[in-house]
PDB file of C-alpha atoms in Angstrom:
ATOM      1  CA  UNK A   1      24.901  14.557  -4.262  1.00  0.00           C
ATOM      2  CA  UNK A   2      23.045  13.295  -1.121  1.00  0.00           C
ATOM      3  CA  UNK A   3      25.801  10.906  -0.551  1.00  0.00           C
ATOM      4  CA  UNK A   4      28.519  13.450  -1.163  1.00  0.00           C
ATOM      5  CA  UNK A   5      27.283  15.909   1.272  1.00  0.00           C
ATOM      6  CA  UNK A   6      25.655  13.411   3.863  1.00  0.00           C
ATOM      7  CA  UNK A   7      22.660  15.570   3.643  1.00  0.00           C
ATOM      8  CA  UNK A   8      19.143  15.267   2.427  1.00  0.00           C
ATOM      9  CA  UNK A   9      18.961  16.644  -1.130  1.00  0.00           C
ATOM     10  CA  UNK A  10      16.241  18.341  -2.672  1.00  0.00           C
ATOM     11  CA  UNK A  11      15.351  17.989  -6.134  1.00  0.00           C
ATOM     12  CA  UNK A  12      12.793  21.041  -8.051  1.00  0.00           C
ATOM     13  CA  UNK A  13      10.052  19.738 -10.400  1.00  0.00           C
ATOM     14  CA  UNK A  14       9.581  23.006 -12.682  1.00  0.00           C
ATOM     15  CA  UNK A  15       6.337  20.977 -14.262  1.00  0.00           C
ATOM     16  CA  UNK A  16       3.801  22.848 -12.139  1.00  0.00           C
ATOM     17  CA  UNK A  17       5.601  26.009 -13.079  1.00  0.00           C
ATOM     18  CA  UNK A  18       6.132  28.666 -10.526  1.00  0.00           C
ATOM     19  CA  UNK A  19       3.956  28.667  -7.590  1.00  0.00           C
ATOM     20  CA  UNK A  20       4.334  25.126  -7.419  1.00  0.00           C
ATOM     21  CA  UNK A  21       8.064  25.484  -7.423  1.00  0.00           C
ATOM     22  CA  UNK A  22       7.623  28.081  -4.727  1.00  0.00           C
ATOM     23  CA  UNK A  23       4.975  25.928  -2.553  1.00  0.00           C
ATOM     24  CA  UNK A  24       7.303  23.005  -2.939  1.00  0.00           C
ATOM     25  CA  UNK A  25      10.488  24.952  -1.560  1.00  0.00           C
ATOM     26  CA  UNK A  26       9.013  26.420   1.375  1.00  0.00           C
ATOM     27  CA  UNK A  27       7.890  22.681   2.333  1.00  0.00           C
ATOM     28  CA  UNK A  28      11.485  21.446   1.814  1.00  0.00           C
ATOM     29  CA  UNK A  29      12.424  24.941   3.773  1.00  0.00           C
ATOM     30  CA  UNK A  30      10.019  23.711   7.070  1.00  0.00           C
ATOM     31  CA  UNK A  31      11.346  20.207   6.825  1.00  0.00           C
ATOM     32  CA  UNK A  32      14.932  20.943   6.732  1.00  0.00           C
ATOM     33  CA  UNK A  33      14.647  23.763   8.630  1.00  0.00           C
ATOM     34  CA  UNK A  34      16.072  25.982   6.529  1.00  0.00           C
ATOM     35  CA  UNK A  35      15.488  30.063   6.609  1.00  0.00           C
ATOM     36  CA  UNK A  36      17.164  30.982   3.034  1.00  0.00           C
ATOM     37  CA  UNK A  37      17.397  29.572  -0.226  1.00  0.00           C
ATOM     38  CA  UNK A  38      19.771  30.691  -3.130  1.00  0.00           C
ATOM     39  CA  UNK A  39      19.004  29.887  -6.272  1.00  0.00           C
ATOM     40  CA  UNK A  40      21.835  29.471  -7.740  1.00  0.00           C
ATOM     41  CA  UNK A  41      22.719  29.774 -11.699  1.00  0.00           C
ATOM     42  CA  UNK A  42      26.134  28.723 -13.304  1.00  0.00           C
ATOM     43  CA  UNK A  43      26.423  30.573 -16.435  1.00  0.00           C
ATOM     44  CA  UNK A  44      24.440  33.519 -15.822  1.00  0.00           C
ATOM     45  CA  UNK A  45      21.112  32.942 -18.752  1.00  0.00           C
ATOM     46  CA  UNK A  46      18.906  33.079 -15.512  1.00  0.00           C
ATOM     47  CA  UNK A  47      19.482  37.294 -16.261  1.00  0.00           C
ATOM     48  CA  UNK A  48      18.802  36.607 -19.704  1.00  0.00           C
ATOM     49  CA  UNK A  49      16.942  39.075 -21.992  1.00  0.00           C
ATOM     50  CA  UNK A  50      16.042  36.757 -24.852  1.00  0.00           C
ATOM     51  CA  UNK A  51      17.776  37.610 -27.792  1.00  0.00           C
ATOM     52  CA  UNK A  52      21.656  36.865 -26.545  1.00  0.00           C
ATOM     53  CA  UNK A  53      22.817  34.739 -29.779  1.00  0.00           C
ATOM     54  CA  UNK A  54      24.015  31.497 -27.767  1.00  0.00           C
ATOM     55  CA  UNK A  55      20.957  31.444 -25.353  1.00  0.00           C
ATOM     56  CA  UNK A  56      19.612  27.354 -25.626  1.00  0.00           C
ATOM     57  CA  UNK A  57      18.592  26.668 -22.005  1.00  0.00           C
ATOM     58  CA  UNK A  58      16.386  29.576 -20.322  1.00  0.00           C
ATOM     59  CA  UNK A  59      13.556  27.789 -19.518  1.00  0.00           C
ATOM     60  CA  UNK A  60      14.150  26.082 -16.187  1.00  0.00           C
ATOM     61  CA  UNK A  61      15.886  28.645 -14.911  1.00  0.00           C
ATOM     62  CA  UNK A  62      13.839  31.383 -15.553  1.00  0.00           C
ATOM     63  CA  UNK A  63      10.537  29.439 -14.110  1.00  0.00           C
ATOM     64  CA  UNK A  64      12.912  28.845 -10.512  1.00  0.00           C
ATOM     65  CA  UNK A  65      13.540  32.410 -10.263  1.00  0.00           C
ATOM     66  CA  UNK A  66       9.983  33.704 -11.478  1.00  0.00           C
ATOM     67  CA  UNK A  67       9.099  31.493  -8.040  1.00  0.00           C
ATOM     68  CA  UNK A  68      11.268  34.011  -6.186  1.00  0.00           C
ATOM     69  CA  UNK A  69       8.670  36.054  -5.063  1.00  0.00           C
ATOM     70  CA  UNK A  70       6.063  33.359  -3.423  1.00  0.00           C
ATOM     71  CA  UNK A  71       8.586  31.748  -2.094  1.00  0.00           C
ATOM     72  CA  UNK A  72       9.802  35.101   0.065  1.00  0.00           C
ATOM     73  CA  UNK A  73       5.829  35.864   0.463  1.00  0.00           C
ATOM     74  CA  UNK A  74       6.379  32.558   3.178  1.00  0.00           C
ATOM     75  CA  UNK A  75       8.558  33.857   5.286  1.00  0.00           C
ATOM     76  CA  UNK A  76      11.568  32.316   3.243  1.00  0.00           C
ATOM     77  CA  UNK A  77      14.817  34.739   2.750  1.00  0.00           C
ATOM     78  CA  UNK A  78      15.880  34.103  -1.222  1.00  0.00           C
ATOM     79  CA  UNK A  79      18.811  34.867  -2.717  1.00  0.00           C
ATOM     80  CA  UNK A  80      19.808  35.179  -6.268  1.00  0.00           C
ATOM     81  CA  UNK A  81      23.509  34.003  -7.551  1.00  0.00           C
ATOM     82  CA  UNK A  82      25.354  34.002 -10.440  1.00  0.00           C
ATOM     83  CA  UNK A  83      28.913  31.385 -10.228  1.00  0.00           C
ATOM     84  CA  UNK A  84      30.944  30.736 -13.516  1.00  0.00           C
ATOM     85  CA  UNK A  85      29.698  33.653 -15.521  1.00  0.00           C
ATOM     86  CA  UNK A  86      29.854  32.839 -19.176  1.00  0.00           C
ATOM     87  CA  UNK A  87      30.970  28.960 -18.556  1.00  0.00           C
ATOM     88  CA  UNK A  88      27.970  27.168 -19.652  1.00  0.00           C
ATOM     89  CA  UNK A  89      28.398  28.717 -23.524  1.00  0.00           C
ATOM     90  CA  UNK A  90      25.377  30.946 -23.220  1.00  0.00           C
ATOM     91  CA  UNK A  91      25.245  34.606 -22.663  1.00  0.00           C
ATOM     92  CA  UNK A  92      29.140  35.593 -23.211  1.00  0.00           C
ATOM     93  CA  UNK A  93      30.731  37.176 -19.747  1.00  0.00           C
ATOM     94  CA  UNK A  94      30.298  40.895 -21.147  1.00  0.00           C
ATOM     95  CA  UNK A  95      27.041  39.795 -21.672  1.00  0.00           C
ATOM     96  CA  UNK A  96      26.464  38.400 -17.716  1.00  0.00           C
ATOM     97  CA  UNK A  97      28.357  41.246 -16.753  1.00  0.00           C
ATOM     98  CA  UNK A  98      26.256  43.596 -18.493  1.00  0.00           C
ATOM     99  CA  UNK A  99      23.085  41.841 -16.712  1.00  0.00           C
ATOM    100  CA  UNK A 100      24.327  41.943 -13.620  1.00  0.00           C
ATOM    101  CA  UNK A 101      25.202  45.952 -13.798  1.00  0.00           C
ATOM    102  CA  UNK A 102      21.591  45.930 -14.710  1.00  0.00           C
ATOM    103  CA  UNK A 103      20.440  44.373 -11.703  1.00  0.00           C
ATOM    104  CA  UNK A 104      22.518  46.764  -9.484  1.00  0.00           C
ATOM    105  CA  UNK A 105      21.649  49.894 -11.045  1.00  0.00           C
ATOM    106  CA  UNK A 106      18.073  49.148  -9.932  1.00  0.00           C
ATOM    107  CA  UNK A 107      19.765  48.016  -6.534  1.00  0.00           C
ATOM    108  CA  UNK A 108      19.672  44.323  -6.308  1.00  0.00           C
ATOM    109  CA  UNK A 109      23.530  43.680  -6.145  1.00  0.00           C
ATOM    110  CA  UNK A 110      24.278  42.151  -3.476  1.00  0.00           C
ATOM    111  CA  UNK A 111      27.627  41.416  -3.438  1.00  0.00           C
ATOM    112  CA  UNK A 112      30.165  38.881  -5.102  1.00  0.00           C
ATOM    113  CA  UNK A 113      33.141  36.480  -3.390  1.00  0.00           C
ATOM    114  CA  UNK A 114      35.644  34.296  -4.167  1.00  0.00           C
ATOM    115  CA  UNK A 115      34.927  30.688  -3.347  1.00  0.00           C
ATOM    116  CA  UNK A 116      37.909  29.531  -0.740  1.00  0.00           C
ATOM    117  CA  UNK A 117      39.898  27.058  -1.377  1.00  0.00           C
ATOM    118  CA  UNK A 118      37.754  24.155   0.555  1.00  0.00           C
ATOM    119  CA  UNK A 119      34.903  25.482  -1.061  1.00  0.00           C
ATOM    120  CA  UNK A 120      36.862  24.728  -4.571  1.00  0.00           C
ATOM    121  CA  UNK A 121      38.066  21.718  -3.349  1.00  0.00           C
ATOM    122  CA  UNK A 122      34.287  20.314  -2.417  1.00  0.00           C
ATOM    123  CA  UNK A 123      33.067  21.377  -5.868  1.00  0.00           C
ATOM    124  CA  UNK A 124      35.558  19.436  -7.578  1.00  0.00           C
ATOM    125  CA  UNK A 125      34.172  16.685  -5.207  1.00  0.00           C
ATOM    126  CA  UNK A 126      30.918  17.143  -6.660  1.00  0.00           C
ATOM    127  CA  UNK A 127      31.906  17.548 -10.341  1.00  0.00           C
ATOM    128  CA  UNK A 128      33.339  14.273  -9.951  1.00  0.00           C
ATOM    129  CA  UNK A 129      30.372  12.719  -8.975  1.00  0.00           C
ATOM    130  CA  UNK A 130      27.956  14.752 -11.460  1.00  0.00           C
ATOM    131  CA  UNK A 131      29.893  15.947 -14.416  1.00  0.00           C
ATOM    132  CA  UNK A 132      28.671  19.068 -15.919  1.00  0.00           C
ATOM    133  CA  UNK A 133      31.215  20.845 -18.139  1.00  0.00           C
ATOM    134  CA  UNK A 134      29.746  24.067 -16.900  1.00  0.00           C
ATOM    135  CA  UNK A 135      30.753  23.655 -13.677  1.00  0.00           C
ATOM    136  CA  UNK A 136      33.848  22.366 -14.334  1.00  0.00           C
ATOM    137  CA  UNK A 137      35.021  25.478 -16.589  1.00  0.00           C
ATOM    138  CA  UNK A 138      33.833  27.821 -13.231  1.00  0.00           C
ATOM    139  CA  UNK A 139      35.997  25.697 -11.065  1.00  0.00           C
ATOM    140  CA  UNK A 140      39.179  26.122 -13.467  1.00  0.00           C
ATOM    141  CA  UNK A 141      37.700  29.492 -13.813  1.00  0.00           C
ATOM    142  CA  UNK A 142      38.284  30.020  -9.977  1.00  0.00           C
ATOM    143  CA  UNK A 143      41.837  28.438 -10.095  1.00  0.00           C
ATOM    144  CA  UNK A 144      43.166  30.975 -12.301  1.00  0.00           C
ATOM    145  CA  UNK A 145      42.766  29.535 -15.323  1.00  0.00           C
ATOM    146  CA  UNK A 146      41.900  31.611 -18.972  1.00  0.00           C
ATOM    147  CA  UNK A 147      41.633  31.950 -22.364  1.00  0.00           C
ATOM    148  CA  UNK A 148      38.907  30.085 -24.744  1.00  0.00           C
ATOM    149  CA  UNK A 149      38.185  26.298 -24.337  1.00  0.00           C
ATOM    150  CA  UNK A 150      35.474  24.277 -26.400  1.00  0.00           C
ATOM    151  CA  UNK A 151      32.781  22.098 -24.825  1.00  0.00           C
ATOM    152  CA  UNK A 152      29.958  19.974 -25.980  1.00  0.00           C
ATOM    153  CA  UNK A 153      31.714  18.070 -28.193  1.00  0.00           C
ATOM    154  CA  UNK A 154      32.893  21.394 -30.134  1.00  0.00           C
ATOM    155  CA  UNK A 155      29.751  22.902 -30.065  1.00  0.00           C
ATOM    156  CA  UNK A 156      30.425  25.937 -28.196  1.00  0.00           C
ATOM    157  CA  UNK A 157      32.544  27.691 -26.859  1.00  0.00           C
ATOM    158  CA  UNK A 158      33.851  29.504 -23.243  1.00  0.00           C
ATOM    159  CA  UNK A 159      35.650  31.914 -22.301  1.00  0.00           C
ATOM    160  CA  UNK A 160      37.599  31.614 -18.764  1.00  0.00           C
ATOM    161  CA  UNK A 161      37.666  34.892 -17.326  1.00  0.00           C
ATOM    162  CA  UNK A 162      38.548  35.782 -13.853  1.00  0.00           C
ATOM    163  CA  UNK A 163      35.001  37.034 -13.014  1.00  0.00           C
ATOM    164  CA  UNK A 164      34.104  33.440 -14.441  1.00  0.00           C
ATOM    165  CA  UNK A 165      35.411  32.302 -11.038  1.00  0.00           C
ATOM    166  CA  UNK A 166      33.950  34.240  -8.323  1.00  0.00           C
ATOM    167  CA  UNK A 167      30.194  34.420  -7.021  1.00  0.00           C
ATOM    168  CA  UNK A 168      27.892  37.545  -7.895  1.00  0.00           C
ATOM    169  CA  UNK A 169      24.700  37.461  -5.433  1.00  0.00           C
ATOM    170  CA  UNK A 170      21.701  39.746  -6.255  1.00  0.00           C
ATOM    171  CA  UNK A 171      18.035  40.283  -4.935  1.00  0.00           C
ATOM    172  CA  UNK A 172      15.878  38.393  -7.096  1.00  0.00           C
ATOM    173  CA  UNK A 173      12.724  40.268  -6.692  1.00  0.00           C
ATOM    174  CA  UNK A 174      14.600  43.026  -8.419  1.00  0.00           C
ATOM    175  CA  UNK A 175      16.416  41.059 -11.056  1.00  0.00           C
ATOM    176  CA  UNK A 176      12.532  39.833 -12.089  1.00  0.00           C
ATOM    177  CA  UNK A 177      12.305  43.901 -12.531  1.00  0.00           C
ATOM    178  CA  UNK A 178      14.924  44.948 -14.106  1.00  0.00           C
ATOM    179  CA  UNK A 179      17.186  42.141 -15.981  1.00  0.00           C
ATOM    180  CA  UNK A 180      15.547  38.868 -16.173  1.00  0.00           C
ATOM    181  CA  UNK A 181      12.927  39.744 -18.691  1.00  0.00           C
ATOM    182  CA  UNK A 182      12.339  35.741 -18.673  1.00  0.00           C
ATOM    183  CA  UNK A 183      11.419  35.454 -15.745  1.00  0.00           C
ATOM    184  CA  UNK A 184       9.117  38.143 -15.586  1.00  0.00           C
ATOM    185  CA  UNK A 185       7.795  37.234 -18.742  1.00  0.00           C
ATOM    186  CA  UNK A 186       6.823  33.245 -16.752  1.00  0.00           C
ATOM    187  CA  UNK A 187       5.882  34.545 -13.175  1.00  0.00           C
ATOM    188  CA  UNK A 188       2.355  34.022 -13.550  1.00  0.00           C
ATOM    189  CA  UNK A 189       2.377  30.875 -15.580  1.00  0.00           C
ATOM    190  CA  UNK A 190       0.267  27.786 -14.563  1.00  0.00           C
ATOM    191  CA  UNK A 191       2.539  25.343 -15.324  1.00  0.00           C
ATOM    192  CA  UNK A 192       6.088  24.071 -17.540  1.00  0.00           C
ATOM    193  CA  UNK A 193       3.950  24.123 -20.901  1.00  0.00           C
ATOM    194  CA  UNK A 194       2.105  27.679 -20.465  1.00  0.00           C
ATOM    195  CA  UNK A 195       5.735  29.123 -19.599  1.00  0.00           C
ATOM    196  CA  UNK A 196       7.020  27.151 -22.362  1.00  0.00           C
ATOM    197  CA  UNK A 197       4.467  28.122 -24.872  1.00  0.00           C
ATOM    198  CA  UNK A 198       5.372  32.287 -23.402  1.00  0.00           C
ATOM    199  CA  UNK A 199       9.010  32.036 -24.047  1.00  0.00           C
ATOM    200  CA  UNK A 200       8.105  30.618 -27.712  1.00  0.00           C
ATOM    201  CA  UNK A 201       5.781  33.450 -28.525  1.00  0.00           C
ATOM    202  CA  UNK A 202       8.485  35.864 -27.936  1.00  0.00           C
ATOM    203  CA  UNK A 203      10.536  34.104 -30.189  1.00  0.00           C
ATOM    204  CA  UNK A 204      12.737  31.846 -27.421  1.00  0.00           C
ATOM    205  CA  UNK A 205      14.079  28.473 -27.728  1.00  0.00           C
ATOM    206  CA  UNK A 206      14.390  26.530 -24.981  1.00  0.00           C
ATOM    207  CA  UNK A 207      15.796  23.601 -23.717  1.00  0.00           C
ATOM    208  CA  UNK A 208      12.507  21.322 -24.050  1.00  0.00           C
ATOM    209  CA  UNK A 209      12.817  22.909 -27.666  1.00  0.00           C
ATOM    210  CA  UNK A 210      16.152  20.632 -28.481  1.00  0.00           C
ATOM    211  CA  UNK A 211      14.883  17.606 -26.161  1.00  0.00           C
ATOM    212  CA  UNK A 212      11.417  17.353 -28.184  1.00  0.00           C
ATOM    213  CA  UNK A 213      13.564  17.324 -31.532  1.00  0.00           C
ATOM    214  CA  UNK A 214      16.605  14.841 -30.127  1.00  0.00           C
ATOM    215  CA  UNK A 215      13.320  12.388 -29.364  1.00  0.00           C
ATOM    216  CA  UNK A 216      12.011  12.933 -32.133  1.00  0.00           C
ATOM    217  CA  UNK A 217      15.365  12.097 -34.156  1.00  0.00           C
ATOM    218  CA  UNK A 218      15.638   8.868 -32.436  1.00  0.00           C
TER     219      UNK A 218
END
C-alpha cells in the first residue's frame, strides 16, 4: 500500500490493546502531520452488538475504536466510518443499517457519500495489490452491482445492496455509547488478551478464536 499511494503507511498493533493503539496513532498523527484519523470499517461488525449470527471477526475492530476516545483526548479529530455495509459476510446490511440508525438516534451520524469515480477507480488499484474479498464486494457494491454472491470459498455469503456502496461516517465517542457494545465492553482493557478474554466471557468469538484452532489443526 505504501508503494501504491507513494506515501508512508501506518500499520496498528492492537497487542497493547487500546491506549496503546491510541498513544501509537497520535505519534504517527505528529509525524505525518496529520489532524484527523478515520477509522475506517468495511463491513460494518465495528457497530456490532454481539449476538448477530454471522459475527467471526469483532475483535480488532472493536479494540481500534474503543481507542477512539484517547486518541481525541490528544488533540486528534477521529472519525468513525462504515464502507461496504454487509460485504465482509458479518452483520447482514439490515443489520448495519439498524446499527447505524442507532448511532444517529443518539446523534453521532455524521453523514454518508458516494465514493467518486477516481476514488473507485484507486480502490480497485488497491484491491489489486491486497486482495480482500470484502473490499472487493463494496467496490462492485459502489458500481451498481446486486443481488447475493458467495465468498470464502462458499462459506458465506453477501448481499450487494446499494447502501453496500456508499460511505456512512459517525462520531465514535457516541457509537462506543450507544451501538458498539464491543467496544465499550474493551475500552479499558490492558492489552489484546484481557480484551480477548472480555469478548469471550460474554459469549463472543473472535477472530484469534478461529486462528488459535487453524494452528492448532496444522
Amino acid at each position: 500500500m505504501a508503494e501504491l499511494l507513494g506515501a508512508p503507511t501506518v500499520l496498528v498493533d492492537p497487542n497493547g490493546g487500546p491506549a496503546a493503539i491510541a498513544a501509537g496513532l497520535a505519534a504517527a498523527c505528529a509525524e505525518l502531520a496529520c489532524e484527523v484519523v478515520v477509522l475506517l470499517d468495511v463491513g460494518g461488525d465495528v457497530l456490532a452488538h454481539g449476538d448477530e449470527p454471522g459475527l467471526a471477526s469483532p475483535l480488532a475492530d472493536a479494540l481500534v475504536l474503543a481507542a477512539a476516545p484517547a486518541l481525541t483526548a490528544t488533540g486528534v479529530r477521529v472519525i468513525g466510518a462504515v464502507f461496504g455495509a454487509g460485504c465482509d459476510g458479518e452483520l447482514r446490511p439490515d443489520e448495519v443499517a439498524a446499527r447505524l440508525d442507532e448511532v444517529a438516534a443518539a446523534g453521532g451520524a455524521l453523514g454518508d457519500v458516494a465514493p467518486d469515480a477516481a476514488t473507485l477507480d484507486r480502490l480497485a488499484a488497491a484491491v489489486e495489490v491486497v486482495p480482500t474479498e470484502a473490499s472487493t464486494m463494496a467496490l462492485r457494491c459502489a458500481r451498481g452491482e446486486s443481488g447475493d454472491v458467495a465468498i470464502r470459498r462458499g462459506r458465506r455469503r453477501v448481499t450487494l445492496t446499494a447502501a453496500g456502496g456508499r460511505v456512512w461516517f459517525f462520531d465514535p465517542l457516541v457509537a462506543l455509547r450507544s451501538a458498539a457494545h464491543l467496544g465499550r465492553a474493551v475500552r479499558d482493557a490492558r492489552d489484546l488478551e484481557d480484551a480477548q478474554r472480555i469478548l469471550a466471557e460474554m459469549g463472543v468469538r473472535t477472530e484469534l478464536d478461529y486462528e488459535r484452532e487453524a494452528a492448532a489443526a496444522v
